[in-house]
Coordinates of C-alpha atoms and ligand atoms in Angstrom, one line a residue:
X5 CA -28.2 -3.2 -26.9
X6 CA -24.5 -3.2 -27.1
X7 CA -22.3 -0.3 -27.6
X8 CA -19.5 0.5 -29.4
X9 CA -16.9 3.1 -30.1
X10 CA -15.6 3.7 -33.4
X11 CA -12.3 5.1 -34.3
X12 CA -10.9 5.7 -37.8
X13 CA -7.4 6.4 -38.6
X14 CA -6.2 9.2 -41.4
X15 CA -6.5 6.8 -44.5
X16 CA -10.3 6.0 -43.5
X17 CA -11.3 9.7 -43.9
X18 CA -8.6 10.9 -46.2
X19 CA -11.2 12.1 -48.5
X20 CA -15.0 11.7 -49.3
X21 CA -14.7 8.5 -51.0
X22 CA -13.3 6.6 -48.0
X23 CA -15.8 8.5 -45.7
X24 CA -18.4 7.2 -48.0
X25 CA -17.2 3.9 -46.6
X26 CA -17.1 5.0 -43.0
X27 CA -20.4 5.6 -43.5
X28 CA -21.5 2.3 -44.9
X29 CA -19.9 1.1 -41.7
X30 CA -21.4 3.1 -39.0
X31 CA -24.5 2.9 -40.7
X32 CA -24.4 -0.7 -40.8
X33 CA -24.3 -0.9 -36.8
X34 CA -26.5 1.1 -34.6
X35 CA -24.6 0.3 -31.7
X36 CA -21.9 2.3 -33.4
X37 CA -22.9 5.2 -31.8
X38 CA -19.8 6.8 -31.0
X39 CA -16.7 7.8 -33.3
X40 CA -13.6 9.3 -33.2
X41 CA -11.6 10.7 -36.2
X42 CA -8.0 11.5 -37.3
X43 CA -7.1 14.2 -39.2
X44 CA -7.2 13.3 -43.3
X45 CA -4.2 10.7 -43.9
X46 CA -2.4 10.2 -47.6
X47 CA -4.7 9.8 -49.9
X48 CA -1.7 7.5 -52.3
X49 CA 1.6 6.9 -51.7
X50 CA 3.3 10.6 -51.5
X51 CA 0.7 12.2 -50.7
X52 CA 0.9 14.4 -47.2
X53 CA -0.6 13.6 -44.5
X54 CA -3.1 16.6 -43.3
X55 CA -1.3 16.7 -39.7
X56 CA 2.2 17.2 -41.6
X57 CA 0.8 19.8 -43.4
X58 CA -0.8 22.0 -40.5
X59 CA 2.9 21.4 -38.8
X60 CA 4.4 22.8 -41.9
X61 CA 2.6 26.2 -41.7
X62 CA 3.7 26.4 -38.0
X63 CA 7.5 25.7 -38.9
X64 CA 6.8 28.7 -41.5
X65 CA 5.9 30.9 -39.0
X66 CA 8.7 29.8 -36.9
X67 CA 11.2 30.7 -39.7
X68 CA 9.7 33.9 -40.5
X69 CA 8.3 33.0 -44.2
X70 CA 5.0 33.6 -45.5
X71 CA 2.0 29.9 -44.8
X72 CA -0.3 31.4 -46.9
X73 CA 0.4 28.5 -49.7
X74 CA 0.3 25.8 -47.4
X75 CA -2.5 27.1 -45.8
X76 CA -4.3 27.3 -49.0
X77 CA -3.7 23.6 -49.5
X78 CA -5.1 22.7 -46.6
X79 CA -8.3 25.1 -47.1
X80 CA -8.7 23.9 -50.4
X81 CA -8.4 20.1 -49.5
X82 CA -11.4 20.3 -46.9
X83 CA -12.9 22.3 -48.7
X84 CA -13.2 19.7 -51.2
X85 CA -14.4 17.2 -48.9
X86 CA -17.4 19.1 -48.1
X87 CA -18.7 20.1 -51.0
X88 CA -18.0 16.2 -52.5
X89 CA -19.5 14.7 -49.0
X90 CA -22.3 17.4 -49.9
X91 CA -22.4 18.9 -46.6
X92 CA -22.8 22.3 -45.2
X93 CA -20.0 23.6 -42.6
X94 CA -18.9 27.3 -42.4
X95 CA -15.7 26.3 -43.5
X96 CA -14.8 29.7 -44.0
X97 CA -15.3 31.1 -40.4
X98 CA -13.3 28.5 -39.1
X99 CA -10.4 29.2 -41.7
X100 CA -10.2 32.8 -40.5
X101 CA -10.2 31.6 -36.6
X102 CA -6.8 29.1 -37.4
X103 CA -5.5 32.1 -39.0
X104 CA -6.2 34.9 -36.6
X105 CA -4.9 32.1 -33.7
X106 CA -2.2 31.4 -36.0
X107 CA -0.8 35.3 -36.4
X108 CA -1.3 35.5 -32.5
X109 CA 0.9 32.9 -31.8
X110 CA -1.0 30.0 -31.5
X111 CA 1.2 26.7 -30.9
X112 CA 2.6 23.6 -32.8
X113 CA -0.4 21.5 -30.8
X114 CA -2.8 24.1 -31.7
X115 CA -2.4 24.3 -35.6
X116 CA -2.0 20.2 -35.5
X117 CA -5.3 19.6 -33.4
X118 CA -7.2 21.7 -36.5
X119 CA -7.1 18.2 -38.6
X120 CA -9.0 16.1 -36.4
X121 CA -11.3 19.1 -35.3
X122 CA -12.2 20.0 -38.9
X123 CA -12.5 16.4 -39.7
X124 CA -14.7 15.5 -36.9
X125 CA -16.9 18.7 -37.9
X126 CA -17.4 17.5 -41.5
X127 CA -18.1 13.7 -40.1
X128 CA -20.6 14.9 -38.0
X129 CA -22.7 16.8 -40.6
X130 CA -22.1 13.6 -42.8
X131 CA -22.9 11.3 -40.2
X132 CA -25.6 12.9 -39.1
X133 CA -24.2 13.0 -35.5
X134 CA -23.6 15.6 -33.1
X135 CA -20.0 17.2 -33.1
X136 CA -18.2 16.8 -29.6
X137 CA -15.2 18.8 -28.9
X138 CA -12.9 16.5 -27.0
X139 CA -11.2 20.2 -26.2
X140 CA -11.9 20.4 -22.3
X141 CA -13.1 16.9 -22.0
X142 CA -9.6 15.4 -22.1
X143 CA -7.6 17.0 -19.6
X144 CA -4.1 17.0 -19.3
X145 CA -2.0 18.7 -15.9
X146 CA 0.0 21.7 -16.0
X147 CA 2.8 19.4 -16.8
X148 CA 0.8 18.0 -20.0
X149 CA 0.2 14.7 -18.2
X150 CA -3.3 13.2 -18.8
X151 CA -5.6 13.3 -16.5
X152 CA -7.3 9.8 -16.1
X153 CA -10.1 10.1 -14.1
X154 CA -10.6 13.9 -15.2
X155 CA -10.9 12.8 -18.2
X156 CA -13.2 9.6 -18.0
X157 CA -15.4 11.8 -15.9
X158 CA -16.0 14.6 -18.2
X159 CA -16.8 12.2 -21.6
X160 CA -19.0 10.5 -19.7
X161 CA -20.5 13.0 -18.4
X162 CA -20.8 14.8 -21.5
X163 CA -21.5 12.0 -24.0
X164 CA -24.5 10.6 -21.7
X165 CA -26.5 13.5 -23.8
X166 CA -25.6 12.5 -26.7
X167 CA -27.1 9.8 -28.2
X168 CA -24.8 9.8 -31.2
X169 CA -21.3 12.0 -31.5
X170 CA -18.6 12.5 -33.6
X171 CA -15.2 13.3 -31.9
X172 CA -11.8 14.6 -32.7
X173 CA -9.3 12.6 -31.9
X174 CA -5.4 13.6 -30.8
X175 CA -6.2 16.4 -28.8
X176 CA -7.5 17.9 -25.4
X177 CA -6.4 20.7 -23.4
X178 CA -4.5 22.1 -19.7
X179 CA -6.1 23.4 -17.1
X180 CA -5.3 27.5 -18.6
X181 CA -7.3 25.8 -21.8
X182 CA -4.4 25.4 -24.1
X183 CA -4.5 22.7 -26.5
X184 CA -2.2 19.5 -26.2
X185 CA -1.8 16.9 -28.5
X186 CA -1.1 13.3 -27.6
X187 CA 2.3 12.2 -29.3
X188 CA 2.1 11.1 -33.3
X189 CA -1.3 8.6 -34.0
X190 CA -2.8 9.8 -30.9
X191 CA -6.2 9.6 -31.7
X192 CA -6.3 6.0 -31.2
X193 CA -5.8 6.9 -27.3
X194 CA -8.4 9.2 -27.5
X195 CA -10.7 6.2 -29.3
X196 CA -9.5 4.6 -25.9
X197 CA -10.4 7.1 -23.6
X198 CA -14.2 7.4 -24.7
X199 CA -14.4 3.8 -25.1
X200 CA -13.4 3.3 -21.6
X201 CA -15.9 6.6 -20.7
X202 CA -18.8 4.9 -22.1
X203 CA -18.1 2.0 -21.4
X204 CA -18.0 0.5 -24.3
X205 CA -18.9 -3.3 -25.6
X206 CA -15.8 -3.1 -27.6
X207 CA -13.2 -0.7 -29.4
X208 CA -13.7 -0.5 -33.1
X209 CA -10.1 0.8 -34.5
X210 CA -10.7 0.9 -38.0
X211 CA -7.5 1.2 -40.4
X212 CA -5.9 0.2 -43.7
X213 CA -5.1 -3.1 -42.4
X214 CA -7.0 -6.2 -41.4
X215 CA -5.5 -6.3 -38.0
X216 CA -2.0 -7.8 -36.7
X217 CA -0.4 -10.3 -38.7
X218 CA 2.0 -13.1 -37.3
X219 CA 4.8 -11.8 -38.7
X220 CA 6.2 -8.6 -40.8
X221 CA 4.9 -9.1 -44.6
X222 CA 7.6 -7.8 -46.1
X223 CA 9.6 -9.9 -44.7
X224 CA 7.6 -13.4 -44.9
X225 CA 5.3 -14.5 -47.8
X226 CA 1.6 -14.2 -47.3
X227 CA 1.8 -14.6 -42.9
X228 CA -1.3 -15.9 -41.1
X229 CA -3.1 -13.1 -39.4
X230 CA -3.7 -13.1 -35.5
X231 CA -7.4 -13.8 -34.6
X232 CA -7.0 -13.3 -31.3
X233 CA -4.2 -11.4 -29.2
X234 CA -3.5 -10.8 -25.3
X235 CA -3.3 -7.0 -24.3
X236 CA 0.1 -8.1 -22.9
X237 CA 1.6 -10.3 -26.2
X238 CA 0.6 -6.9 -28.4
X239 CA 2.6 -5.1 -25.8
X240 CA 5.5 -7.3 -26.5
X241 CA 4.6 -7.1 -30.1
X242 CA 4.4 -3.6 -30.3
X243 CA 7.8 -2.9 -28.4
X244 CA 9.7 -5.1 -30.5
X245 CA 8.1 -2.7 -33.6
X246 CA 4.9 -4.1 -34.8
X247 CA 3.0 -1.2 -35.4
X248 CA -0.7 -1.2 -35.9
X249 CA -2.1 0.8 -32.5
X250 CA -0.6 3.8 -30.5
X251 CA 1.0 1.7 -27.3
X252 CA -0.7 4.0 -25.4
X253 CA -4.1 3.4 -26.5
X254 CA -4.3 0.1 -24.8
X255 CA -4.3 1.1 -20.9
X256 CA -7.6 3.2 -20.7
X257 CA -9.8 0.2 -22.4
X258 CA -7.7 -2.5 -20.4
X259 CA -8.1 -1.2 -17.2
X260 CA -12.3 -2.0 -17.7
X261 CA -11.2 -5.2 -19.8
X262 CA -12.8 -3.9 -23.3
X263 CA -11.6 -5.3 -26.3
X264 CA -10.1 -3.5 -29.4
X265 CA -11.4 -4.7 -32.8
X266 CA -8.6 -3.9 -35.0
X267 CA -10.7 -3.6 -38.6
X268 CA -9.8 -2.8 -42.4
X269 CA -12.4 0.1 -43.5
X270 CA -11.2 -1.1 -47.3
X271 CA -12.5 -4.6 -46.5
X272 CA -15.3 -4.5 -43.5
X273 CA -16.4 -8.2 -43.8
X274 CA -12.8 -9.5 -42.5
X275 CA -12.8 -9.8 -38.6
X276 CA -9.7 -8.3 -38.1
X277 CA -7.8 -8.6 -35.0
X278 CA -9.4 -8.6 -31.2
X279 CA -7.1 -7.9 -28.3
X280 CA -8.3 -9.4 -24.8
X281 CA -7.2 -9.3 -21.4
X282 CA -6.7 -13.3 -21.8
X283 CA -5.8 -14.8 -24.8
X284 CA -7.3 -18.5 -25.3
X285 CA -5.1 -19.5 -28.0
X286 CA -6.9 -21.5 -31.1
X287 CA -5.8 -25.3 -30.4
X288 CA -2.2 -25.8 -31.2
X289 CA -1.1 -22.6 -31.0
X290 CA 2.0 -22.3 -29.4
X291 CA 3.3 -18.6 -31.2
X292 CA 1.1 -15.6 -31.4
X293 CA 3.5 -13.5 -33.6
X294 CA 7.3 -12.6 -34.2
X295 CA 8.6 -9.2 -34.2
X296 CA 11.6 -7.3 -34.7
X297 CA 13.6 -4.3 -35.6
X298 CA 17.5 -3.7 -36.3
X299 CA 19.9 -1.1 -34.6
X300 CA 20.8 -2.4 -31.0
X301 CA 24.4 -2.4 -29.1
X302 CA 25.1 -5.0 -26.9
X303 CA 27.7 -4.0 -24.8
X304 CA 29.0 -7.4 -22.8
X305 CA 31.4 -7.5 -19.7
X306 CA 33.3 -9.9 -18.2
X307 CA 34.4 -10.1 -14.5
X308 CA 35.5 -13.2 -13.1
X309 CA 33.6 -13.9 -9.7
X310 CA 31.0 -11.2 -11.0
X311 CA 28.6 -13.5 -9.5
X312 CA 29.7 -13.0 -5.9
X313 CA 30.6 -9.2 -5.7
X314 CA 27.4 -7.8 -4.4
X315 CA 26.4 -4.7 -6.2
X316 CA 28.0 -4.6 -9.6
X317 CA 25.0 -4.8 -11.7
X318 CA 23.1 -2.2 -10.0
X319 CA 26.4 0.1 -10.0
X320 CA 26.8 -1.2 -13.9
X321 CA 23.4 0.3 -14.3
X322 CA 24.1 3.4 -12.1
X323 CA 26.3 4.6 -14.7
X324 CA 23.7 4.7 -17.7
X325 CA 21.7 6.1 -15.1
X326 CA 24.1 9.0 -14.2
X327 CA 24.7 9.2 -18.3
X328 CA 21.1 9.5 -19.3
X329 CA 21.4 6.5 -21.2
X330 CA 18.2 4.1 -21.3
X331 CA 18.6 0.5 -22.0
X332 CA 16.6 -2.4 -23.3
X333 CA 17.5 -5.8 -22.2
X334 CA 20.0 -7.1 -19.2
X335 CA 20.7 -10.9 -20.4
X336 CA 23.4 -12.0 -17.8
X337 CA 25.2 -15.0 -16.7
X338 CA 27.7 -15.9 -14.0
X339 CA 30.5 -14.0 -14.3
X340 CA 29.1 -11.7 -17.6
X341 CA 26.7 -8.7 -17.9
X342 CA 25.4 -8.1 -21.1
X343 CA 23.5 -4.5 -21.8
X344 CA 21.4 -3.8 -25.0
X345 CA 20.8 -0.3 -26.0
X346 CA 18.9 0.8 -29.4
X347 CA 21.5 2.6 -31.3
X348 CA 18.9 5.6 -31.6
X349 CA 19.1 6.4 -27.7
X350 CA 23.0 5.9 -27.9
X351 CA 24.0 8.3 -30.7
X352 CA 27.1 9.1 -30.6
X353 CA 28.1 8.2 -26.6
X354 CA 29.6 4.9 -26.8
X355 CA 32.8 6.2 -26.0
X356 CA 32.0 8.0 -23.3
X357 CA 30.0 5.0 -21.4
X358 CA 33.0 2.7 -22.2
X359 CA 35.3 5.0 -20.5
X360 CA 32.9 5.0 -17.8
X361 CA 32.5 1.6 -17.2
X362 CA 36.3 0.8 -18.0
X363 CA 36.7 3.6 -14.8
X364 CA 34.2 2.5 -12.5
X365 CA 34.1 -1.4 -13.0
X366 CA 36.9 -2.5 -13.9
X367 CA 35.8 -5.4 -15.8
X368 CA 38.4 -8.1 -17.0
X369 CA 37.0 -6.9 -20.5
X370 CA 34.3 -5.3 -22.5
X371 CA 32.9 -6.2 -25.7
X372 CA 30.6 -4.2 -28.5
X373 CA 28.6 -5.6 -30.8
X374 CA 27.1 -2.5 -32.7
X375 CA 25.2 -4.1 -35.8
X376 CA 22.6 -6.1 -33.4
X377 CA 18.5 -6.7 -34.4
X378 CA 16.8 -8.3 -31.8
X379 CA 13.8 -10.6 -32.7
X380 CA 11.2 -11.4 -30.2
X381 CA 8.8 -14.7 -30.7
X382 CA 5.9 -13.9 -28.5
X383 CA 3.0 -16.3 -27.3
X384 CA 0.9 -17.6 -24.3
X385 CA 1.4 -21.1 -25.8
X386 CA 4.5 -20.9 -24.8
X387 CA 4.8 -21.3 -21.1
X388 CA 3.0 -24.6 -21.3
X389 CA 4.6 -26.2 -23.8
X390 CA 8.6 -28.4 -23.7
X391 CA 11.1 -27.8 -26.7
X392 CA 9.5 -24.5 -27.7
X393 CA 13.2 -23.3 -27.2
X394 CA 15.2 -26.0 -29.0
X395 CA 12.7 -25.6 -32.3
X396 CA 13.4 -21.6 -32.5
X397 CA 16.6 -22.4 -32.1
X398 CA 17.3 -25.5 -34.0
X399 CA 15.3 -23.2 -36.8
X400 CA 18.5 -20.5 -36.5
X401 CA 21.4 -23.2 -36.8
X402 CA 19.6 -24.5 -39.6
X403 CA 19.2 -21.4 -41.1
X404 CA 22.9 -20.8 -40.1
X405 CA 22.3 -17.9 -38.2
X406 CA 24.4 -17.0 -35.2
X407 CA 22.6 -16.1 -32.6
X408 CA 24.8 -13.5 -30.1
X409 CA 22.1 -13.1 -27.2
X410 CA 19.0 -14.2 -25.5
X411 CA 16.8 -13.1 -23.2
X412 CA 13.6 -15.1 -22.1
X413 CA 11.3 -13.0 -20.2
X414 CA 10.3 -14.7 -16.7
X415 CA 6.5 -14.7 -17.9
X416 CA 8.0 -17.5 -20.3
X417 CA 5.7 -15.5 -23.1
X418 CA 8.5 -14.3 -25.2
X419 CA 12.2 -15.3 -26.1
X420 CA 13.9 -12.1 -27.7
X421 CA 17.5 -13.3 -29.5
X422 CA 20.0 -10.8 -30.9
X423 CA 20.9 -11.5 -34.3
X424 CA 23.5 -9.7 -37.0
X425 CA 21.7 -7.0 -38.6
X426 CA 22.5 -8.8 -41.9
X427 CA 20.8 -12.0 -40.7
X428 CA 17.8 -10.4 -39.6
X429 CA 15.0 -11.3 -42.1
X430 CA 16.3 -14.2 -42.4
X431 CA 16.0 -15.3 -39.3
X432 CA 12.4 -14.0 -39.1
X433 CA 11.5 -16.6 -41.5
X434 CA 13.3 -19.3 -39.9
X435 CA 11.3 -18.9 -36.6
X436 CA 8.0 -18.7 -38.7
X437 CA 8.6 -21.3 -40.9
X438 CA 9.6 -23.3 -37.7
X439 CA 6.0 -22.9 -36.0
X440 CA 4.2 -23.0 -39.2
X441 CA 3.5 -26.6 -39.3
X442 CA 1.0 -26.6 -36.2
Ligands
LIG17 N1 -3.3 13.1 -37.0 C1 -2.3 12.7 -36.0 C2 -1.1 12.1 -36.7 O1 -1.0 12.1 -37.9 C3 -2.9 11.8 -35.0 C4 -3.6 10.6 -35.5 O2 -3.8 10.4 -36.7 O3 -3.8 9.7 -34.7 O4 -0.2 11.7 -36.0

């Protein structure tokens, strides 16, 4: 029989009603036999987020002012859950172990980790499934590194006796048994890791959405969602700022070639999204999606002969290196360099590099373009096709969009272009109206 694992993010278990449905779900599929939780997401739009909250009572602490009211929130909101899911947990005892943890100076990962372990405790008794603390089965270093093989070792080892289990996502612990949390939406690596320990049929990521969509709906009408996507074109996808899936969730299940499933828990008939090693594109498909976000510097220098005076790109980059500064893309041509940086990891140090570069290169000049978005077109179909090229950008003059920089990556799979800020929706449009047709 096949076997899947199951993981649903904060707005599938933000309260009994949408448990109800994760229910329905699991139920639905015996070979569901594994599932991972988040901690209880928004339940409507300004609502808090159950992680935020836990963070909040630690900031409190922090600042010296009483958590009791938050804390009370957050007692009172699973508190609700359990007695509308109609379960039995001793809520209470494990309210008064956060709290003693809490006034001994238990930290930030500690009093976040409490929403997916509470969570995962009422699930279970839901469920019907045995509870699985993921605390001591994923294993991070000293340095709070995970621990791969440490890791797959002990879910599998631990899971092969269980036939069923519920487990908190986001966290594990270091080798002194501290708890560490994975970076924001987290649990969907640890979804990964168990998948990958069990070796799952697929990865079930259940969400609010019915998987990736070809482009940004607020920005285009109604877009066409993606059936099927390669591990590597969501990669692209998910850099450029489509955001669906923790990036890190992808290398445990891809290294034993499972799929993820992304799935809507509001609407479980829709197939949602699977993302394979190999993508086999449906005929004619020549784009898989378009992606993009605003907020780049290009900073572009000119040297005549910079083509033949050996070192000057690495030494160009040997000064962001010396600054600290990371950079995106290195579009170049014969005698120009161009650099793009996200105006997030620049802050305020423009100057500074300028200076640096003006010192150490001596370029014949330098120019900054500070309102950049850069828009990547992503696809498989592309590398086998002619005149993917001339469409996008026949699409952009039409649109009368200016285009100020490309970059095709050499796996021909995606061409990113830097656009004005201002231009940036639409240009998104352009491209997908441009490939719409097929
Ligand atoms: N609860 C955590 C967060 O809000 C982790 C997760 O939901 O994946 O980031």
């Amino acid at each position: 029989m096949s076997l899947k694992v199951a993981k649903f993010g904060g707005s599938s278990v933000a309260d009994a009603i949408q448990l109800a449905k994760v229910k329905k779900i699991v139920d639905h599929d015996p070979a569901r036999r594994y599932v991972v939780v988040s901690a209880p997401g928004k339940r409507f739009d300004g609502d808090n987020k159950m992680t935020d909250l836990l963070y909040l009572c630690r900031t409190h602490i922090e600042h010296n002012v009483p958590y009791d009211q938050v804390f009370q929130v957050i007692c009172d909101r699973f508190r609700a859950m359990e007695l509308n899911l109609g379960v039995k947990v001793d809520l209470d005892s494990e309210f008064d172990t956060i709290r003693k943890n809490l006034d001994e100076g238990a930290g930030p990962d500690y009093i976040a980790s409490r929403g997916e372990y509470l969570n995962a405790l009422l699930t279970a008794s839901y469920l019907g499934f045995d509870f699985v603390d993921t605390a001591g089965l994923v294993r991070f270093d000293e340095k709070g590194r995970l621990m791969d093989e440490e890791t797959d070792k002990a879910l599998r080892e631990e899971l092969e006796k269980h036939e069923n289990a519920v487990l908190p996502g986001f966290y594990g612990t270091t080798p002194d048994g501290k708890v560490k949390t994975f970076s924001r939406g987290g649990s969907d690596i640890t979804g990964s890791l168990v998948a990958k320990a069990v070796r799952a049929d697929v990865y079930e990521n259940w969400t609010d959405v019915p998987g990736f969509l070809v482009a940004d709906p607020r920005i285009v009408n109604n877009p066409e969602p993606i059936e099927t996507i390669s591990y590597q074109e969501l990669r692209e996808l998910s850099y450029m700022g489509a955001s669906v899936l923790h990036e890190d969730a992808i290398y445990p299940v891809r290294t034993v070639d499972i799929p993820i499933n992304i799935r809507n828990t509001n609407d479980p008939q829709h197939p949602g999204t699977t993302i394979v090693s190999e993508a086999s594109p449906k005929d004619g498909r020549i784009i898989t999606g378009i992606a993009g976000s605003k907020g780049f510097t290009v900073v572009a220098l000119y040297k005549n002969m910079m083509s033949s005076e050996r070192g000057f790109v690495r030494r160009t980059l040997g000064i962001f290196e010396d600054l600290g500064i990371k950079f995106e893309h290195l579009p170049s041509g014969i005698d120009t360099l161009s650099i793009v940086i996200s105006n997030k990891e620049l802050g305020d140090r423009l100057p500074e590099l300028l200076e640096e570069i003006e010192r150490r290169m001596n370029p014949d000049s330098i120019e900054v373009s500070d309102d950049i978005a850069l828009i990547a077109t992503v696809g498989w179909g592309m590398a086998r096709r002619t005149g993917v090229s001339a469409r996008l950008f026949g699409a952009l003059a039409e649109a009368e969009v200016n285009i100020r920089m490309i970059d095709q990556g050499s796996s021909e799979m995606n061409i990113i272009v830097g656009v004005h800020n201002k231009d940036f929706e639409k240009a998104i449009r352009a491209i997908y109206e441009a490939f719409q047709e097929n």
